[in-house]
């Protein structure tokens, strides 16, 4: 049995070590901080041709809008990202001769009748969506109520182990960003309590900039090489929250946590939680979609019964691939749990064919297009996939989107379903690690056989993990996140 406590191990904070504020004049490294604008602005990314693999890039401009919604919708509104390459022919199914097929290829040999397209140019009634799908789709296969088990690792708590994982897989050098230089930031108020959802801007004299928002515990991980290709020695860190501002200086290579103190005590409103599920809806994901559909009520009920009694809004993004019935669909955040459940009940798995899917595009849509709520909100994205993204498609790619996710304060819990390959594991772990989330993976009695039933074994490159049912695990992670909020 593999088991380990997932409690976060905080590094020690030395007395008087880097608890810097605006009380003393600090050098202005790059002029005034550039906070994310209210409208999208294109990213300015400059490749460094002299840098070793992985390619280092400099980011100078925020390519995201700060989350600003004040309420969630009463009814989920469906939006659709059009297929950038509409099919002019029937999608070919790869030959199975001479190789072991992926689960998706087996499913594609006998695809279900396609559901009709649903207009998305206005708000869509959930009942209409469900009725349209029910009229055209065959009855859902009845599956036994077998629990789905999953393990979880925290690659930030075991950062050395995560770096060794990347080194064991040379493919990682061609993906993502350089996260080898990492600094922990903690923002507290005048009473020493954590300040969640504080905006952070990090600036270098050469114009390189990054943005983040602190999590429920008032902290954020800053990865200097992910946005600065010139190894600056010093950075200016600006922090603001609810009209309060502070500034500090960060030295590259410093060992202590950088603690920034806002001048007065922060107000403690009722906890607000935006929880979005991003689901690969291709053919091989039927089991996982069924499990998510069945367990959502328990997850939401458990969240609503937490001591903080959070104000919860739910969103959904599903995706397939080019040439399928649809490319990316989303239902924006809603506080109507019953309506959201109806939306989830209408989701069916289908399409696919090749291994990679439209994960990049779905991730960008989830981060950039959904109406995430503004200040004092905990934002979580649960991504469930069994295939990597199409890295051969044009941008956006996940490595740029994960920078925007941190800037908007969206923490990602990446869930690897059965069939996920090494590329997919690298991508999912990078997204979770950079945004401060966790990597979750389904487990089985026999690691290589999903049909063997629930168990504790996995094919993924992980060690020292805890195992629980998937719904209990997601609920536990949400509970742990909200428990970090300061208490009134």
Short mmCIF file of C-alpha atoms in Angstrom, two decimals:
data_model
loop_
_atom_site.label_atom_id
_atom_site.label_comp_id
_atom_site.label_asym_id
_atom_site.label_seq_id
_atom_site.Cartn_x
_atom_site.Cartn_y
_atom_site.Cartn_z
CA UNK A 1 0.00 0.00 0.00
CA UNK A 2 1.36 3.36 -1.04
CA UNK A 3 0.36 6.16 1.25
CA UNK A 4 1.66 9.52 2.27
CA UNK A 5 0.30 12.57 3.99
CA UNK A 6 -0.26 15.36 1.49
CA UNK A 7 0.05 18.15 4.09
CA UNK A 8 2.00 21.06 2.66
CA UNK A 9 5.41 21.50 4.24
CA UNK A 10 5.98 25.22 4.62
CA UNK A 11 9.59 26.36 4.53
CA UNK A 12 10.73 28.19 7.69
CA UNK A 13 10.48 31.98 7.76
CA UNK A 14 13.36 33.62 9.56
CA UNK A 15 12.59 36.55 11.79
CA UNK A 16 13.07 39.80 9.87
CA UNK A 17 13.76 37.85 6.66
CA UNK A 18 12.39 39.59 3.63
CA UNK A 19 9.14 40.83 5.21
CA UNK A 20 9.41 43.99 3.15
CA UNK A 21 6.76 46.64 2.53
CA UNK A 22 6.30 50.01 0.96
CA UNK A 23 7.46 51.71 4.16
CA UNK A 24 10.97 52.01 2.73
CA UNK A 25 11.91 53.30 -0.71
CA UNK A 26 12.83 50.48 -3.09
CA UNK A 27 14.46 50.80 -6.48
CA UNK A 28 11.98 51.13 -9.33
CA UNK A 29 13.23 48.33 -11.55
CA UNK A 30 10.83 48.80 -14.44
CA UNK A 31 8.67 51.84 -13.80
CA UNK A 32 5.13 51.55 -12.52
CA UNK A 33 3.62 48.03 -12.46
CA UNK A 34 1.45 47.13 -15.42
CA UNK A 35 -1.68 45.51 -14.07
CA UNK A 36 -3.85 43.39 -16.39
CA UNK A 37 -6.18 45.67 -18.38
CA UNK A 38 -9.98 45.26 -18.42
CA UNK A 39 -9.83 44.16 -22.07
CA UNK A 40 -7.63 41.51 -23.70
CA UNK A 41 -4.17 42.62 -24.79
CA UNK A 42 -1.91 40.52 -27.05
CA UNK A 43 1.10 38.96 -25.40
CA UNK A 44 4.51 40.21 -26.45
CA UNK A 45 6.80 37.19 -26.31
CA UNK A 46 10.41 37.44 -27.44
CA UNK A 47 12.30 34.18 -28.03
CA UNK A 48 15.88 33.95 -26.83
CA UNK A 49 17.79 32.22 -29.59
CA UNK A 50 20.88 31.82 -27.40
CA UNK A 51 19.12 29.97 -24.59
CA UNK A 52 19.40 26.21 -24.22
CA UNK A 53 16.42 23.89 -24.49
CA UNK A 54 13.77 24.41 -23.23
CA UNK A 55 13.50 27.70 -25.06
CA UNK A 56 13.30 30.63 -22.66
CA UNK A 57 10.85 33.36 -23.52
CA UNK A 58 10.32 36.82 -22.17
CA UNK A 59 6.83 38.00 -21.34
CA UNK A 60 6.22 41.74 -21.17
CA UNK A 61 2.46 42.20 -21.53
CA UNK A 62 -0.50 40.55 -19.83
CA UNK A 63 -2.58 38.54 -22.30
CA UNK A 64 -5.60 38.08 -20.05
CA UNK A 65 -8.39 40.06 -18.47
CA UNK A 66 -8.58 40.29 -14.72
CA UNK A 67 -11.59 38.30 -13.42
CA UNK A 68 -14.38 40.78 -12.81
CA UNK A 69 -17.82 39.08 -12.75
CA UNK A 70 -19.85 39.93 -9.66
CA UNK A 71 -22.50 37.20 -9.89
CA UNK A 72 -23.07 33.91 -11.70
CA UNK A 73 -25.87 33.29 -14.16
CA UNK A 74 -29.16 31.73 -13.14
CA UNK A 75 -29.15 29.43 -16.17
CA UNK A 76 -26.03 27.97 -17.80
CA UNK A 77 -25.34 29.65 -21.15
CA UNK A 78 -23.73 27.44 -23.78
CA UNK A 79 -21.00 28.78 -26.03
CA UNK A 80 -19.12 27.00 -28.78
CA UNK A 81 -15.64 27.45 -30.22
CA UNK A 82 -15.92 26.63 -33.93
CA UNK A 83 -13.78 23.97 -35.53
CA UNK A 84 -10.90 25.87 -37.19
CA UNK A 85 -10.77 23.21 -39.90
CA UNK A 86 -14.31 21.97 -40.64
CA UNK A 87 -14.31 18.43 -42.07
CA UNK A 88 -14.87 18.01 -45.79
CA UNK A 89 -14.90 14.25 -45.46
CA UNK A 90 -15.69 11.50 -43.00
CA UNK A 91 -12.95 11.26 -40.41
CA UNK A 92 -10.70 8.29 -41.07
CA UNK A 93 -10.12 5.75 -38.35
CA UNK A 94 -6.46 4.67 -38.01
CA UNK A 95 -5.77 1.09 -39.00
CA UNK A 96 -5.37 -1.34 -36.14
CA UNK A 97 -3.12 -3.72 -38.06
CA UNK A 98 0.20 -4.42 -36.39
CA UNK A 99 -0.30 -2.39 -33.22
CA UNK A 100 -2.17 -2.35 -29.95
CA UNK A 101 -4.99 0.19 -30.31
CA UNK A 102 -5.68 3.02 -27.91
CA UNK A 103 -9.04 2.70 -26.17
CA UNK A 104 -10.36 5.57 -28.30
CA UNK A 105 -9.65 3.71 -31.55
CA UNK A 106 -11.62 0.69 -30.40
CA UNK A 107 -14.54 2.92 -29.47
CA UNK A 108 -14.44 4.65 -32.86
CA UNK A 109 -15.00 1.37 -34.72
CA UNK A 110 -18.62 1.49 -33.65
CA UNK A 111 -19.50 5.12 -32.98
CA UNK A 112 -22.98 6.08 -31.70
CA UNK A 113 -25.30 8.16 -33.92
CA UNK A 114 -24.25 11.82 -33.71
CA UNK A 115 -26.40 14.21 -31.69
CA UNK A 116 -27.78 17.26 -33.53
CA UNK A 117 -25.93 20.56 -33.30
CA UNK A 118 -27.52 23.04 -30.92
CA UNK A 119 -27.65 26.75 -31.64
CA UNK A 120 -25.43 28.72 -29.33
CA UNK A 121 -25.94 32.32 -30.44
CA UNK A 122 -27.97 33.10 -27.30
CA UNK A 123 -28.64 31.75 -23.83
CA UNK A 124 -29.71 28.11 -24.13
CA UNK A 125 -32.28 26.60 -21.82
CA UNK A 126 -30.86 23.53 -20.15
CA UNK A 127 -34.08 21.62 -20.71
CA UNK A 128 -33.80 22.22 -24.47
CA UNK A 129 -30.26 20.88 -24.49
CA UNK A 130 -31.23 17.76 -22.57
CA UNK A 131 -34.34 17.15 -24.69
CA UNK A 132 -32.44 17.51 -27.97
CA UNK A 133 -29.75 15.08 -26.90
CA UNK A 134 -32.22 12.61 -25.43
CA UNK A 135 -34.20 12.52 -28.67
CA UNK A 136 -31.19 11.58 -30.80
CA UNK A 137 -28.89 9.60 -28.51
CA UNK A 138 -29.24 5.92 -27.66
CA UNK A 139 -30.00 5.06 -24.03
CA UNK A 140 -26.93 5.33 -21.84
CA UNK A 141 -25.31 2.00 -21.12
CA UNK A 142 -26.08 0.82 -17.61
CA UNK A 143 -22.87 0.29 -15.74
CA UNK A 144 -22.46 -1.19 -12.29
CA UNK A 145 -21.97 1.30 -9.48
CA UNK A 146 -18.25 0.62 -9.23
CA UNK A 147 -16.26 3.37 -7.54
CA UNK A 148 -13.46 5.07 -9.43
CA UNK A 149 -10.30 5.29 -7.34
CA UNK A 150 -7.58 7.86 -7.80
CA UNK A 151 -4.22 8.87 -6.38
CA UNK A 152 -2.81 12.35 -5.90
CA UNK A 153 0.64 13.93 -5.65
CA UNK A 154 1.69 17.48 -4.85
CA UNK A 155 4.61 18.38 -7.13
CA UNK A 156 5.18 21.64 -5.28
CA UNK A 157 5.54 19.89 -1.93
CA UNK A 158 8.06 17.48 -3.53
CA UNK A 159 9.57 19.90 -6.02
CA UNK A 160 12.86 17.99 -6.20
CA UNK A 161 10.96 14.84 -7.16
CA UNK A 162 9.08 16.78 -9.83
CA UNK A 163 12.31 18.07 -11.35
CA UNK A 164 13.67 14.51 -11.41
CA UNK A 165 10.49 13.41 -13.18
CA UNK A 166 11.08 16.02 -15.89
CA UNK A 167 14.72 14.94 -16.23
CA UNK A 168 13.69 11.29 -16.66
CA UNK A 169 11.60 12.26 -19.68
CA UNK A 170 13.65 14.21 -22.27
CA UNK A 171 10.42 15.04 -24.08
CA UNK A 172 9.68 17.53 -21.27
CA UNK A 173 12.47 19.79 -22.60
CA UNK A 174 10.35 20.47 -25.70
CA UNK A 175 7.22 21.29 -23.72
CA UNK A 176 6.17 23.91 -21.23
CA UNK A 177 8.37 26.45 -19.46
CA UNK A 178 11.54 26.41 -17.42
CA UNK A 179 10.38 26.19 -13.78
CA UNK A 180 13.75 25.31 -12.27
CA UNK A 181 14.04 28.68 -10.47
CA UNK A 182 11.17 29.02 -8.03
CA UNK A 183 10.35 31.48 -5.25
CA UNK A 184 7.52 31.30 -2.73
CA UNK A 185 5.58 34.50 -2.07
CA UNK A 186 3.29 34.99 0.91
CA UNK A 187 1.03 38.01 1.40
CA UNK A 188 -0.29 38.80 4.90
CA UNK A 189 -2.28 41.62 6.45
CA UNK A 190 -1.37 43.83 9.41
CA UNK A 191 -2.36 41.06 11.82
CA UNK A 192 -0.26 38.42 10.05
CA UNK A 193 -3.24 36.63 8.50
CA UNK A 194 -3.01 35.37 4.91
CA UNK A 195 -4.47 37.63 2.23
CA UNK A 196 -6.15 35.50 -0.45
CA UNK A 197 -6.68 36.64 -4.03
CA UNK A 198 -4.19 39.49 -3.80
CA UNK A 199 -2.95 40.70 -7.19
CA UNK A 200 0.78 40.34 -7.76
CA UNK A 201 2.95 41.92 -10.46
CA UNK A 202 6.64 40.94 -10.77
CA UNK A 203 8.85 43.22 -12.90
CA UNK A 204 12.45 43.11 -14.08
CA UNK A 205 14.52 46.04 -15.37
CA UNK A 206 14.65 44.45 -18.84
CA UNK A 207 10.86 44.69 -19.17
CA UNK A 208 10.06 41.06 -18.32
CA UNK A 209 6.88 40.75 -16.27
CA UNK A 210 4.61 38.14 -14.77
CA UNK A 211 1.33 38.26 -12.88
CA UNK A 212 -0.24 36.09 -10.21
CA UNK A 213 -2.96 36.03 -7.59
CA UNK A 214 -2.44 34.51 -4.18
CA UNK A 215 -4.39 31.37 -3.33
CA UNK A 216 -6.69 30.85 -0.35
CA UNK A 217 -3.63 30.62 1.90
CA UNK A 218 -2.22 33.94 0.68
CA UNK A 219 0.65 32.38 -1.28
CA UNK A 220 1.83 32.04 -4.89
CA UNK A 221 4.79 30.32 -6.53
CA UNK A 222 6.84 32.63 -8.75
CA UNK A 223 8.89 30.94 -11.51
CA UNK A 224 11.41 33.51 -12.70
CA UNK A 225 12.74 31.62 -15.74
CA UNK A 226 9.22 31.07 -17.05
CA UNK A 227 8.88 34.75 -18.03
CA UNK A 228 12.42 36.23 -17.92
CA UNK A 229 15.03 34.98 -20.40
CA UNK A 230 17.88 37.14 -19.08
CA UNK A 231 18.34 35.86 -15.50
CA UNK A 232 17.78 39.24 -13.85
CA UNK A 233 19.34 39.53 -10.41
CA UNK A 234 16.51 41.57 -8.86
CA UNK A 235 12.78 41.98 -9.33
CA UNK A 236 10.24 44.40 -7.99
CA UNK A 237 7.12 42.78 -6.54
CA UNK A 238 3.97 44.91 -6.35
CA UNK A 239 0.95 43.62 -4.43
CA UNK A 240 -2.53 45.09 -4.17
CA UNK A 241 -5.86 44.06 -2.71
CA UNK A 242 -9.03 46.09 -2.07
CA UNK A 243 -7.28 49.46 -2.37
CA UNK A 244 -4.27 48.42 -0.28
CA UNK A 245 -0.84 48.34 -1.91
CA UNK A 246 2.66 47.23 -0.94
CA UNK A 247 5.98 46.71 -2.67
CA UNK A 248 9.02 44.51 -2.06
CA UNK A 249 12.23 43.48 -3.75
CA UNK A 250 12.96 39.88 -4.71
CA UNK A 251 16.53 38.63 -5.21
CA UNK A 252 17.12 35.75 -7.58
CA UNK A 253 18.35 32.76 -5.59
CA UNK A 254 17.21 33.91 -2.15
CA UNK A 255 16.28 30.97 0.05
CA UNK A 256 13.68 32.50 2.33
CA UNK A 257 10.03 33.02 1.59
CA UNK A 258 9.29 36.56 0.37
CA UNK A 259 6.65 37.91 2.74
CA UNK A 260 4.82 41.09 1.78
CA UNK A 261 2.64 42.77 4.41
CA UNK A 262 -0.32 44.96 3.47
CA UNK A 263 -0.70 47.93 5.84
CA UNK A 264 -4.10 47.20 7.39
CA UNK A 265 -6.24 44.19 8.29
CA UNK A 266 -8.15 42.68 5.38
CA UNK A 267 -11.92 42.30 5.45
CA UNK A 268 -13.12 38.68 5.57
CA UNK A 269 -16.19 38.18 3.38
CA UNK A 270 -18.14 34.96 2.94
CA UNK A 271 -16.10 32.41 0.99
CA UNK A 272 -16.83 32.38 -2.74
CA UNK A 273 -15.86 29.38 -4.87
CA UNK A 274 -15.83 29.15 -8.67
CA UNK A 275 -15.43 25.48 -9.64
CA UNK A 276 -15.10 24.57 -13.32
CA UNK A 277 -14.82 21.06 -14.78
CA UNK A 278 -12.94 20.70 -18.10
CA UNK A 279 -13.62 17.30 -19.63
CA UNK A 280 -12.26 15.46 -22.66
CA UNK A 281 -15.53 14.24 -24.22
CA UNK A 282 -14.08 11.94 -26.88
CA UNK A 283 -15.22 8.36 -27.21
CA UNK A 284 -12.94 6.69 -24.69
CA UNK A 285 -14.02 8.97 -21.84
CA UNK A 286 -17.45 7.45 -21.31
CA UNK A 287 -16.65 5.81 -17.96
CA UNK A 288 -15.12 8.95 -16.47
CA UNK A 289 -17.97 11.18 -17.68
CA UNK A 290 -20.51 8.81 -16.18
CA UNK A 291 -18.67 8.87 -12.87
CA UNK A 292 -18.46 12.66 -12.83
CA UNK A 293 -22.16 12.89 -13.67
CA UNK A 294 -23.10 10.52 -10.86
CA UNK A 295 -20.87 12.01 -8.18
CA UNK A 296 -21.30 15.74 -8.81
CA UNK A 297 -24.25 16.05 -6.45
CA UNK A 298 -22.20 14.52 -3.63
CA UNK A 299 -19.27 16.85 -4.35
CA UNK A 300 -21.44 19.97 -4.38
CA UNK A 301 -23.45 18.88 -1.36
CA UNK A 302 -20.24 18.28 0.56
CA UNK A 303 -18.89 21.70 -0.42
CA UNK A 304 -22.09 23.47 0.61
CA UNK A 305 -21.91 21.79 4.03
CA UNK A 306 -18.39 23.01 4.77
CA UNK A 307 -18.04 25.25 7.86
CA UNK A 308 -17.37 28.30 5.67
CA UNK A 309 -20.69 27.78 3.81
CA UNK A 310 -19.16 28.98 0.53
CA UNK A 311 -21.10 30.67 -2.22
CA UNK A 312 -20.54 28.15 -5.05
CA UNK A 313 -20.75 28.64 -8.81
CA UNK A 314 -20.18 25.79 -11.28
CA UNK A 315 -18.98 25.77 -14.89
CA UNK A 316 -18.27 23.16 -17.55
CA UNK A 317 -16.03 22.95 -20.63
CA UNK A 318 -16.05 19.89 -22.89
CA UNK A 319 -13.88 19.30 -25.92
CA UNK A 320 -13.19 16.82 -28.68
CA UNK A 321 -11.06 17.45 -31.78
CA UNK A 322 -11.09 18.72 -35.33
CA UNK A 323 -13.53 16.90 -37.54
CA UNK A 324 -15.72 15.75 -34.65
CA UNK A 325 -19.31 16.76 -33.94
CA UNK A 326 -17.97 19.78 -32.10
CA UNK A 327 -14.60 21.26 -31.16
CA UNK A 328 -15.01 23.02 -27.78
CA UNK A 329 -18.21 23.78 -25.85
CA UNK A 330 -18.70 25.54 -22.55
CA UNK A 331 -21.45 26.36 -20.11
CA UNK A 332 -20.63 29.44 -18.13
CA UNK A 333 -20.58 29.63 -14.36
CA UNK A 334 -23.94 29.27 -12.67
CA UNK A 335 -25.19 29.10 -9.11
CA UNK A 336 -28.10 26.89 -10.18
CA UNK A 337 -26.85 23.45 -9.18
CA UNK A 338 -29.93 21.62 -10.51
CA UNK A 339 -29.58 23.29 -13.92
CA UNK A 340 -25.88 22.50 -14.02
CA UNK A 341 -26.61 18.86 -13.24
CA UNK A 342 -28.99 18.78 -16.22
CA UNK A 343 -26.21 20.12 -18.44
CA UNK A 344 -23.83 17.43 -17.21
CA UNK A 345 -26.51 14.76 -17.74
CA UNK A 346 -26.61 15.79 -21.42
CA UNK A 347 -22.88 15.33 -22.02
CA UNK A 348 -22.02 12.24 -24.05
CA UNK A 349 -18.68 10.84 -25.13
CA UNK A 350 -18.02 10.45 -28.84
CA UNK A 351 -15.60 11.21 -31.65
CA UNK A 352 -11.84 11.08 -31.40
CA UNK A 353 -9.75 8.78 -33.56
CA UNK A 354 -6.17 9.87 -33.05
CA UNK A 355 -4.51 10.12 -29.66
CA UNK A 356 -4.12 13.91 -29.07
CA UNK A 357 -7.20 16.09 -28.62
CA UNK A 358 -8.12 19.80 -28.46
CA UNK A 359 -6.94 20.26 -24.87
CA UNK A 360 -4.93 23.41 -25.66
CA UNK A 361 -7.92 25.18 -27.12
CA UNK A 362 -10.27 24.04 -24.34
CA UNK A 363 -7.84 25.17 -21.63
CA UNK A 364 -7.46 28.59 -23.25
CA UNK A 365 -11.24 28.91 -23.53
CA UNK A 366 -11.78 27.89 -19.89
CA UNK A 367 -9.24 30.42 -18.61
CA UNK A 368 -9.89 33.30 -20.98
CA UNK A 369 -13.57 33.14 -21.96
CA UNK A 370 -15.50 32.03 -18.88
CA UNK A 371 -16.89 34.74 -16.59
CA UNK A 372 -14.85 33.99 -13.49
CA UNK A 373 -15.88 36.11 -10.53
CA UNK A 374 -13.74 38.99 -9.35
CA UNK A 375 -12.02 39.83 -6.06
CA UNK A 376 -12.20 37.58 -2.99
CA UNK A 377 -13.00 34.44 -5.01
CA UNK A 378 -11.31 31.03 -4.86
CA UNK A 379 -11.08 29.74 -8.45
CA UNK A 380 -10.49 26.03 -9.16
CA UNK A 381 -10.38 24.16 -12.46
CA UNK A 382 -10.62 20.34 -12.50
CA UNK A 383 -9.28 19.03 -15.83
CA UNK A 384 -10.14 15.41 -16.71
CA UNK A 385 -8.36 13.92 -19.75
CA UNK A 386 -6.97 10.66 -21.10
CA UNK A 387 -4.98 12.12 -24.01
CA UNK A 388 -2.42 14.90 -24.53
CA UNK A 389 -3.08 18.13 -26.44
CA UNK A 390 -2.38 18.57 -30.14
CA UNK A 391 0.95 20.41 -29.99
CA UNK A 392 1.03 20.43 -33.81
CA UNK A 393 -1.96 22.80 -33.92
CA UNK A 394 -1.33 26.58 -33.94
CA UNK A 395 -1.34 28.46 -30.61
CA UNK A 396 -2.73 28.94 -28.05
CA UNK A 397 -0.67 26.26 -26.32
CA UNK A 398 -1.03 25.24 -22.71
CA UNK A 399 2.27 26.74 -21.51
CA UNK A 400 1.12 30.30 -22.29
CA UNK A 401 -2.36 29.66 -20.93
CA UNK A 402 -1.04 28.38 -17.60
CA UNK A 403 0.73 31.74 -17.12
CA UNK A 404 -2.61 33.47 -17.69
CA UNK A 405 -4.30 31.05 -15.27
CA UNK A 406 -1.87 32.02 -12.50
CA UNK A 407 -2.43 35.67 -13.34
CA UNK A 408 -6.18 35.20 -12.91
CA UNK A 409 -5.79 33.13 -9.75
CA UNK A 410 -7.07 29.87 -11.25
CA UNK A 411 -5.61 26.79 -9.57
CA UNK A 412 -5.75 23.62 -11.70
CA UNK A 413 -6.26 20.08 -10.44
CA UNK A 414 -5.22 17.89 -13.39
CA UNK A 415 -6.85 14.43 -13.51
CA UNK A 416 -5.23 11.79 -15.74
CA UNK A 417 -7.76 9.18 -16.81
CA UNK A 418 -6.91 5.68 -17.98
CA UNK A 419 -4.98 5.67 -21.26
CA UNK A 420 -3.11 8.93 -20.67
CA UNK A 421 0.41 8.70 -22.13
CA UNK A 422 3.71 10.21 -21.00
CA UNK A 423 3.24 13.41 -23.01
CA UNK A 424 -0.16 13.92 -21.42
CA UNK A 425 1.24 13.28 -17.95
CA UNK A 426 4.01 15.85 -18.49
CA UNK A 427 1.50 18.46 -19.68
CA UNK A 428 -1.01 17.81 -16.90
CA UNK A 429 1.65 17.89 -14.18
CA UNK A 430 3.22 21.08 -15.51
CA UNK A 431 -0.14 22.88 -15.51
CA UNK A 432 -0.98 21.73 -11.98
CA UNK A 433 2.47 22.51 -10.59
CA UNK A 434 2.71 25.99 -12.11
CA UNK A 435 -0.74 27.07 -10.90
CA UNK A 436 -0.26 25.58 -7.42
CA UNK A 437 -2.65 22.65 -7.93
CA UNK A 438 -2.29 18.86 -7.70
CA UNK A 439 -1.82 16.00 -10.15
CA UNK A 440 -4.52 13.33 -9.80
CA UNK A 441 -4.53 9.98 -11.62
CA UNK A 442 -6.99 7.09 -11.75
CA UNK A 443 -5.82 3.86 -10.11
CA UNK A 444 -6.73 0.21 -10.67
CA UNK A 445 -6.28 -3.22 -9.15
CA UNK A 446 -3.89 -4.01 -12.01
CA UNK A 447 -2.11 -0.86 -13.12
CA UNK A 448 -2.18 -1.57 -16.86
CA UNK A 449 -5.75 -2.90 -16.95
CA UNK A 450 -8.57 -0.37 -16.35
CA UNK A 451 -11.02 -3.26 -16.53
CA UNK A 452 -9.52 -4.85 -13.42
CA UNK A 453 -11.55 -2.54 -11.19
CA UNK A 454 -10.65 -0.02 -8.51
CA UNK A 455 -7.33 -0.39 -6.74
CA UNK A 456 -4.12 1.37 -5.76
CA UNK A 457 -1.86 0.78 -8.75
CA UNK A 458 -1.02 3.16 -11.61
CA UNK A 459 1.17 3.27 -14.71
CA UNK A 460 2.13 6.89 -14.05
CA UNK A 461 5.61 7.95 -12.95
CA UNK A 462 4.68 8.78 -9.34
CA UNK A 463 5.59 7.60 -5.85
CA UNK A 464 4.34 8.02 -2.28
CA UNK A 465 0.75 8.85 -3.14
CA UNK A 466 -2.53 8.53 -1.27
CA UNK A 467 -5.60 6.86 -2.81
CA UNK A 468 -9.32 7.53 -2.41
CA UNK A 469 -12.43 7.51 -4.56
CA UNK A 470 -12.33 10.26 -7.18
CA UNK A 471 -15.31 12.19 -5.79
CA UNK A 472 -14.02 12.01 -2.21
CA UNK A 473 -10.58 13.10 -3.39
CA UNK A 474 -11.90 16.16 -5.27
CA UNK A 475 -14.05 17.12 -2.28
CA UNK A 476 -11.06 16.77 0.07
CA UNK A 477 -8.88 19.02 -2.08
CA UNK A 478 -11.60 21.67 -2.28
CA UNK A 479 -12.09 21.46 1.48
CA UNK A 480 -8.35 21.84 2.10
CA UNK A 481 -8.21 24.85 -0.20
CA UNK A 482 -11.10 26.67 1.47
CA UNK A 483 -9.80 25.79 4.95
CA UNK A 484 -6.81 28.07 4.28
CA UNK A 485 -9.03 31.16 4.10
CA UNK A 486 -8.65 33.49 7.11
CA UNK A 487 -11.40 33.05 9.66
CA UNK A 488 -13.55 35.97 10.81
#
